[in-house]
PDB file of C-alpha atoms in Angstrom:
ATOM      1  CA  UNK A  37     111.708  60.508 104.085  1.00  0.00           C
ATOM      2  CA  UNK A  38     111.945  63.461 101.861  1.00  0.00           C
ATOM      3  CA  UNK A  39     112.294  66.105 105.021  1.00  0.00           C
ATOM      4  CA  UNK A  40     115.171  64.018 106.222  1.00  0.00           C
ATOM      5  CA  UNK A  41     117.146  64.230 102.809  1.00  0.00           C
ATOM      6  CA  UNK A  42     116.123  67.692 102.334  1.00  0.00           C
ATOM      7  CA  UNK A  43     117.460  68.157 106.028  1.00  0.00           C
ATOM      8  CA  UNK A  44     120.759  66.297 105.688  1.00  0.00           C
ATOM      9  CA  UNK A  45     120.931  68.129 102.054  1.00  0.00           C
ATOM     10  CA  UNK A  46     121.226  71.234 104.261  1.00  0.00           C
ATOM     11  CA  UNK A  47     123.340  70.303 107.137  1.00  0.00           C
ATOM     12  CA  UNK A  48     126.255  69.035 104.635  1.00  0.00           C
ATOM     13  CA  UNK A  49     126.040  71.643 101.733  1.00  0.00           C
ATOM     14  CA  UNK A  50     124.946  74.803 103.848  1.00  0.00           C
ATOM     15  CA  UNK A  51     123.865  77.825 101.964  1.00  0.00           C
ATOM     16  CA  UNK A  52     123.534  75.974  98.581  1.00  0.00           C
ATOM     17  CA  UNK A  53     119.863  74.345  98.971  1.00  0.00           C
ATOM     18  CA  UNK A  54     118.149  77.967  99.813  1.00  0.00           C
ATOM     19  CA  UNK A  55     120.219  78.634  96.736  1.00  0.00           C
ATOM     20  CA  UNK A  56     119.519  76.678  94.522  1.00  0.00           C
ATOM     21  CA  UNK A  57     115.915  76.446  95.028  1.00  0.00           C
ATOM     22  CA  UNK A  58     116.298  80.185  94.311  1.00  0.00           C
ATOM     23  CA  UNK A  59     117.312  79.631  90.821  1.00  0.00           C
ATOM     24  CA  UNK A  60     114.220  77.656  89.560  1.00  0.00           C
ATOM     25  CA  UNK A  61     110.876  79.097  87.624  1.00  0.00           C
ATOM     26  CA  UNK A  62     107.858  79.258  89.776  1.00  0.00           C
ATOM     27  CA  UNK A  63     105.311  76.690  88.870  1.00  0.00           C
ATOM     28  CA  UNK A  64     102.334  78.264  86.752  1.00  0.00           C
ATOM     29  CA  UNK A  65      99.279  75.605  86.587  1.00  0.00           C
ATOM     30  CA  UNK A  66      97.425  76.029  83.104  1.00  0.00           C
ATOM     31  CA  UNK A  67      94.568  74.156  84.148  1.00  0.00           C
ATOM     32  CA  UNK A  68      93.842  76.770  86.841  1.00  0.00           C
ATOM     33  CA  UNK A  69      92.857  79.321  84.000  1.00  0.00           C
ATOM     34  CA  UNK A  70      89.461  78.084  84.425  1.00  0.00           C
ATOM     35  CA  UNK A  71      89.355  79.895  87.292  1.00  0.00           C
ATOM     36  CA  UNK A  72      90.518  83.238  87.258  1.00  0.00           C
ATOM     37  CA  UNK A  73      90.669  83.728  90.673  1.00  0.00           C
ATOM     38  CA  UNK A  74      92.845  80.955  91.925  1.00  0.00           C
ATOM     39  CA  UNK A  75      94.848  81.570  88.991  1.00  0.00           C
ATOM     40  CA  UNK A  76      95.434  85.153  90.016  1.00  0.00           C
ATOM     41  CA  UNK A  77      96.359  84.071  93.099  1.00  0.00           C
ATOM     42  CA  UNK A  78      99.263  82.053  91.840  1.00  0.00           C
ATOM     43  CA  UNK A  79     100.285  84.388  89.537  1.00  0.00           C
ATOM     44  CA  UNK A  80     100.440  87.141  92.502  1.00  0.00           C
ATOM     45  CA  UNK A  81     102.929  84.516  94.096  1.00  0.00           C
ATOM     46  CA  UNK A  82     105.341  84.236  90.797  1.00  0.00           C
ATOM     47  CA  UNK A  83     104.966  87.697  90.680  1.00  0.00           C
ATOM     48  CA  UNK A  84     106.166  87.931  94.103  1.00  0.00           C
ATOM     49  CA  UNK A  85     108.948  85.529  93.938  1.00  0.00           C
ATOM     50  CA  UNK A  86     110.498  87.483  90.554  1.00  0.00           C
ATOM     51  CA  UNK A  87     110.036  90.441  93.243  1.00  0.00           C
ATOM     52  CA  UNK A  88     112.866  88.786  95.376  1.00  0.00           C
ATOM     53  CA  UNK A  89     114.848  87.647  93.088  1.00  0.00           C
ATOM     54  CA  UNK A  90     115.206  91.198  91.487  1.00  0.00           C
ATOM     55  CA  UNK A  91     115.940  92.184  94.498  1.00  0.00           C
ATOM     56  CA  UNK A  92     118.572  89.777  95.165  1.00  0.00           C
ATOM     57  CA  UNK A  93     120.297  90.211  92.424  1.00  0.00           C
ATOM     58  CA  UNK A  94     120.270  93.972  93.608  1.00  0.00           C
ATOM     59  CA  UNK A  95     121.862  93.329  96.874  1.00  0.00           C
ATOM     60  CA  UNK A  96     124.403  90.500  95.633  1.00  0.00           C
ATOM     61  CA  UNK A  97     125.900  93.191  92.894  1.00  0.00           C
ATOM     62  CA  UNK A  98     126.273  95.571  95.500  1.00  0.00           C
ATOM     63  CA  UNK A  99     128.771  93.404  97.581  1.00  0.00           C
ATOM     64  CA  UNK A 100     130.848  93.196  94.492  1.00  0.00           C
ATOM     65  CA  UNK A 101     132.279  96.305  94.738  1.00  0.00           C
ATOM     66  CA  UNK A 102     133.917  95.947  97.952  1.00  0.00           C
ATOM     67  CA  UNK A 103     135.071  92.176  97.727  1.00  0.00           C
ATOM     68  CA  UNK A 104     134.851  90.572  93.492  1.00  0.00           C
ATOM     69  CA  UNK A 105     133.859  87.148  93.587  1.00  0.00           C
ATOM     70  CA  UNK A 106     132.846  84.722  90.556  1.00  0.00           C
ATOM     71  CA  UNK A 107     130.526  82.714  92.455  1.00  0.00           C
ATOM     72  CA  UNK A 108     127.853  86.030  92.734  1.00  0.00           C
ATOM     73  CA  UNK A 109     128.505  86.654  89.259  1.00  0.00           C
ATOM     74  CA  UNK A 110     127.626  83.607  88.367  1.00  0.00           C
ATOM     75  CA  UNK A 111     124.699  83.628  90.269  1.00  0.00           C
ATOM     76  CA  UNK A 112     123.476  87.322  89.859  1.00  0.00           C
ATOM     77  CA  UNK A 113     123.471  86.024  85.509  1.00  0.00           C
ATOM     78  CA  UNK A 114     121.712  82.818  85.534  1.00  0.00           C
ATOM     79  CA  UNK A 115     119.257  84.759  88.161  1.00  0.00           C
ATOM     80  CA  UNK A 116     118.853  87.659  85.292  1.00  0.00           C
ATOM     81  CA  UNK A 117     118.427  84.657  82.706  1.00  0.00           C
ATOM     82  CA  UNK A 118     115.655  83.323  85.315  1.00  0.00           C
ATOM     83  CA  UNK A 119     113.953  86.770  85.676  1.00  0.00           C
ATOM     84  CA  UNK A 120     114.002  87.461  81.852  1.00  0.00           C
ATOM     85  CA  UNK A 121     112.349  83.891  81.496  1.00  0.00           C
ATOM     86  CA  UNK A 122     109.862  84.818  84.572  1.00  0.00           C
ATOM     87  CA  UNK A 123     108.884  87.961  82.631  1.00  0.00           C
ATOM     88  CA  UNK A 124     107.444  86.091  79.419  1.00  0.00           C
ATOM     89  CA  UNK A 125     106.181  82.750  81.252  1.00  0.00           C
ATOM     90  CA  UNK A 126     104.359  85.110  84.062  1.00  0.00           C
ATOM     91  CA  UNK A 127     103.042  87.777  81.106  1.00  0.00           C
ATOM     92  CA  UNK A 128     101.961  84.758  79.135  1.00  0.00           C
ATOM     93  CA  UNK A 129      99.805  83.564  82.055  1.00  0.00           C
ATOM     94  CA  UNK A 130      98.360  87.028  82.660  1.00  0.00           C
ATOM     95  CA  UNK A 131      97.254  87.518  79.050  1.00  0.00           C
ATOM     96  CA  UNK A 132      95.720  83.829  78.922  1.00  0.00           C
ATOM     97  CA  UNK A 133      93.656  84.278  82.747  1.00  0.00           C
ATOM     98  CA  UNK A 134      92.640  88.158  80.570  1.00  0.00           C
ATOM     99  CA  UNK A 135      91.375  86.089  78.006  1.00  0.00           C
ATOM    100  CA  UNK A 136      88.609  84.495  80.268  1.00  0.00           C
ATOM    101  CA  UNK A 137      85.064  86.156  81.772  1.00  0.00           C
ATOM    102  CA  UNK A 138      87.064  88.187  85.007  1.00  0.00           C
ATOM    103  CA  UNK A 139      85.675  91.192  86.798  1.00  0.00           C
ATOM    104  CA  UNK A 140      86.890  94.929  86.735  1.00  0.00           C
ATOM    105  CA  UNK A 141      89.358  93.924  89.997  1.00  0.00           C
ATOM    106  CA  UNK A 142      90.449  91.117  88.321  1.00  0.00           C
ATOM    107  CA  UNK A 143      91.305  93.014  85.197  1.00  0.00           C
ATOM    108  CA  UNK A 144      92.749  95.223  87.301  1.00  0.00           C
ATOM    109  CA  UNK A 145      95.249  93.227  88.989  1.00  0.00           C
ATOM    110  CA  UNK A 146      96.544  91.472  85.905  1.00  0.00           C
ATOM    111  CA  UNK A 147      97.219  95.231  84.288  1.00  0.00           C
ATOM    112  CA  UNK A 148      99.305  95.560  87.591  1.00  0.00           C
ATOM    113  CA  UNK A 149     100.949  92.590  87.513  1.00  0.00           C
ATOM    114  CA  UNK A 150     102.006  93.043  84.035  1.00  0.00           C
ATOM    115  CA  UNK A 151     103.725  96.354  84.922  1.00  0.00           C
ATOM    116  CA  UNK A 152     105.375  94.925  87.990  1.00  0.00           C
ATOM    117  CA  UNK A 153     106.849  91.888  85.281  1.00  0.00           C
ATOM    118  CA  UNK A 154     108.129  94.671  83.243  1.00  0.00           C
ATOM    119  CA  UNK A 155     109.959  96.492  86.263  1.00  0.00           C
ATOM    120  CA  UNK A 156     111.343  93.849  87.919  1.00  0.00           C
ATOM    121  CA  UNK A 157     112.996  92.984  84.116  1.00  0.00           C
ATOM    122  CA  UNK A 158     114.079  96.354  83.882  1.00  0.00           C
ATOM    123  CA  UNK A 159     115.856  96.557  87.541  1.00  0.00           C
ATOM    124  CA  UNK A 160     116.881  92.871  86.553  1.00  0.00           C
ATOM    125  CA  UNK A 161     118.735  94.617  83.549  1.00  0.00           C
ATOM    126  CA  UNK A 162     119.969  97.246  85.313  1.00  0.00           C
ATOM    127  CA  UNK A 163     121.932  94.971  87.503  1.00  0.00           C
ATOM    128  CA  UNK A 164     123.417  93.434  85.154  1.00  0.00           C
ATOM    129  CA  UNK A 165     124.854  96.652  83.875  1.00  0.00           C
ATOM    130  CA  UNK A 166     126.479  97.374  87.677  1.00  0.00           C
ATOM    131  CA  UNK A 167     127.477  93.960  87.782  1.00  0.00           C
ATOM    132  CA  UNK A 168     129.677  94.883  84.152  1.00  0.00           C
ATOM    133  CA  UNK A 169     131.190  97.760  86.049  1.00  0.00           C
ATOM    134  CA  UNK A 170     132.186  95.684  88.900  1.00  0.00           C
ATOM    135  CA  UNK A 171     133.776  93.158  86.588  1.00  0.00           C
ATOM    136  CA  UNK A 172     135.395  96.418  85.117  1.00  0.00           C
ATOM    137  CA  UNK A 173     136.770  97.484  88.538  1.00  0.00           C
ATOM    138  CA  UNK A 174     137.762  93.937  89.594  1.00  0.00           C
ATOM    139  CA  UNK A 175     139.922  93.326  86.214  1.00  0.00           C
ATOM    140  CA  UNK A 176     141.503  96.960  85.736  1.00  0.00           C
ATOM    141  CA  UNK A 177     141.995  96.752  89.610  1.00  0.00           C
ATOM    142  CA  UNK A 178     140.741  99.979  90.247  1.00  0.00           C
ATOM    143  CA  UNK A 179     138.924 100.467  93.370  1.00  0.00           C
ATOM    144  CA  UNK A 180     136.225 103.136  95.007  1.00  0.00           C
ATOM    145  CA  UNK A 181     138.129 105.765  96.749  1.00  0.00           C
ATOM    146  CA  UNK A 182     136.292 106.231 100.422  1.00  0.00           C
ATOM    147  CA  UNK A 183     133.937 109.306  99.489  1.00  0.00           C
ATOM    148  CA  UNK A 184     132.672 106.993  96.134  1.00  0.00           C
ATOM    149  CA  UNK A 185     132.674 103.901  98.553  1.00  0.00           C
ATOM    150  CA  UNK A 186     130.002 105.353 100.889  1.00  0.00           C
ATOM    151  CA  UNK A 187     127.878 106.742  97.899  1.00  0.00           C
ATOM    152  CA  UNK A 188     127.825 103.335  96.914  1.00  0.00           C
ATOM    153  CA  UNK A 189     126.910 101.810 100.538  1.00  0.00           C
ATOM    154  CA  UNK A 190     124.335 104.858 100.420  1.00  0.00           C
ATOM    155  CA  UNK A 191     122.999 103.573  97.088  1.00  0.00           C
ATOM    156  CA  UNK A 192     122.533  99.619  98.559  1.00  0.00           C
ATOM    157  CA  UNK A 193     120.676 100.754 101.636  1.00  0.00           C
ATOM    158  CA  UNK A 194     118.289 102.883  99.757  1.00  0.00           C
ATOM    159  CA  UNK A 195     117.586  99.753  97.566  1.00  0.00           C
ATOM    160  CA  UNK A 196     116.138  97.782 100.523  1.00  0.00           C
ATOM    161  CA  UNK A 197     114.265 100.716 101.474  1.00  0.00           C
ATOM    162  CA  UNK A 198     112.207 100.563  98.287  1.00  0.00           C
ATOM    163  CA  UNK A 199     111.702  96.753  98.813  1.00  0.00           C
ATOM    164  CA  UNK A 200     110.522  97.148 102.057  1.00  0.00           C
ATOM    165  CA  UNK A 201     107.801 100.164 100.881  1.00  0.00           C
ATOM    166  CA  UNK A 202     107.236  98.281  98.160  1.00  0.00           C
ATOM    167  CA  UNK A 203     106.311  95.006  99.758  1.00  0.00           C
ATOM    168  CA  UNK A 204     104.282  97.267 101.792  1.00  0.00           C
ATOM    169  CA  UNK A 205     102.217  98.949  99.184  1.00  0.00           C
ATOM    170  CA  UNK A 206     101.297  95.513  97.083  1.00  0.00           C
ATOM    171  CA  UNK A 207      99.801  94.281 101.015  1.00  0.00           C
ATOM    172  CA  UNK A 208      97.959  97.241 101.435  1.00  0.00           C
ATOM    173  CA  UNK A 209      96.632  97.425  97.810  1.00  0.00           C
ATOM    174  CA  UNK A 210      95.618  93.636  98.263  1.00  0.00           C
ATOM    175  CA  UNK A 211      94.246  92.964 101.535  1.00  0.00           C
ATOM    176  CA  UNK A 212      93.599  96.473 102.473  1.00  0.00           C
ATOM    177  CA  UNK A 213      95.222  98.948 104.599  1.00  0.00           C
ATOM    178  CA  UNK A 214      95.522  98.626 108.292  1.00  0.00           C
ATOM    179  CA  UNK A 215      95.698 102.236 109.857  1.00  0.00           C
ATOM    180  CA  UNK A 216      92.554 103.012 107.835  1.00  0.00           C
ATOM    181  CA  UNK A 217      91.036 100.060 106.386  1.00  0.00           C
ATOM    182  CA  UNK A 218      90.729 101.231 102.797  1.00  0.00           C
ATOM    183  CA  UNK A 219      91.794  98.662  99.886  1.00  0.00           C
ATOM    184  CA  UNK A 220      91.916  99.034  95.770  1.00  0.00           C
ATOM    185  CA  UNK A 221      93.756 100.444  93.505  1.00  0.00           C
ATOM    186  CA  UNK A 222      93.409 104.329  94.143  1.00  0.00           C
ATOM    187  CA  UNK A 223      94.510 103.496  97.758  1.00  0.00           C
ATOM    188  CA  UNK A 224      98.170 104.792  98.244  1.00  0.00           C
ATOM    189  CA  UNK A 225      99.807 103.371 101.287  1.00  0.00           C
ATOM    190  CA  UNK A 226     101.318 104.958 104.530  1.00  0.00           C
ATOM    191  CA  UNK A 227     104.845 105.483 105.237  1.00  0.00           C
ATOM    192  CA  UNK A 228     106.430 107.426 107.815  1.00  0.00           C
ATOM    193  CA  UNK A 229     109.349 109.523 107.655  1.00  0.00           C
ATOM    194  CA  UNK A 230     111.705 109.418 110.051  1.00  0.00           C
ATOM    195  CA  UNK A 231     112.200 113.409 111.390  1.00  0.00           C
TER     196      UNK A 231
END
């Protein structure tokens, strides 16, 4: 029963259930403390999903420099407001799994979680700021001139880049690396570069 509303959901309001299940906080169990490892593994996912939604917001304030529109900004804030929530709820659950009996790996992969929380913030922050400058634009009606226009374009597709590398490296650093088999955290991953 639930698949067919969830289905009919979709079919008459498409493009607002993917949405909208984008905008809510990733379930962190408390009772799963007890065992660091599952735990870990559910944090990784939170982690993961704060991953996208920086990223997201990222891509969505790009597009507002070539065509304003309220609905993204609207989106791209409560998204920051989500990812500045994410960052304490997801930290809090790090520091309380830290708290039990975990192994060197374990300890490990918390420290790196906790630094990924902090960047995704950071690049959550920073799109806010672009987002500003965009709002800027839109109401002084000033646009990019075509030179400052393809910077910009050149700006966005570097962005997904770095996702895709960085999506890249966390797989390789968990489940170990596939041209050579090495895992762990002195493991750096390989990308090629295009000639």
């Amino acid at each position: 029963f639930t698949r067919l509303l969830a289905w009919l959901a979709e079919r008459t309001i498409p493009g607002k259930v993917g949405e909208e299940m984008d905008l809510t906080m990733p379930v962190l169990d408390e009772r799963l403390i007890k065992s660091p490892a599952v735990a870990l593994q559910q944090a990784k996912a939170a982690v993961e999903k704060m991953s996208s939604r920086a990223y997201t917001n990222f891509t969505k304030v790009g597009s507002l420099f070539t065509r304003y529109d309220e609905e993204v900004v609207m989106n791209v804030s409560h998204r920051e407001e989500l990812l500045d929530k994410m960052e304490v709820k997801i930290g809090d659950y790090l520091i309380k799994i830290s708290d039990k009996e975990i192994n060197d790996a374990e300890n490990r992969a918390i420290s790196e979680m906790l630094k990924f929380i902090g960047e995704y913030e950071r690049i959550g922050d920073y799109t806010i700021d672009l987002m500003e400058c965009a709002q800027q634009l839109h109401e002084s009606e000033i646009s990019f001139s075509g030179k400052a226009q393809e910077q910009a374009d050149l700006c966005q597709g570097s962005g997904s880049g770095a996702d895709t590398h960085q999506h890249r490296f966390l797989q390789q650093r968990q489940q170990g690396c596939r041209p050579c088999g090495t895992a762990g955290r002195n493991h750096r991953p390989h990308v090629r570069v295009a000639a």
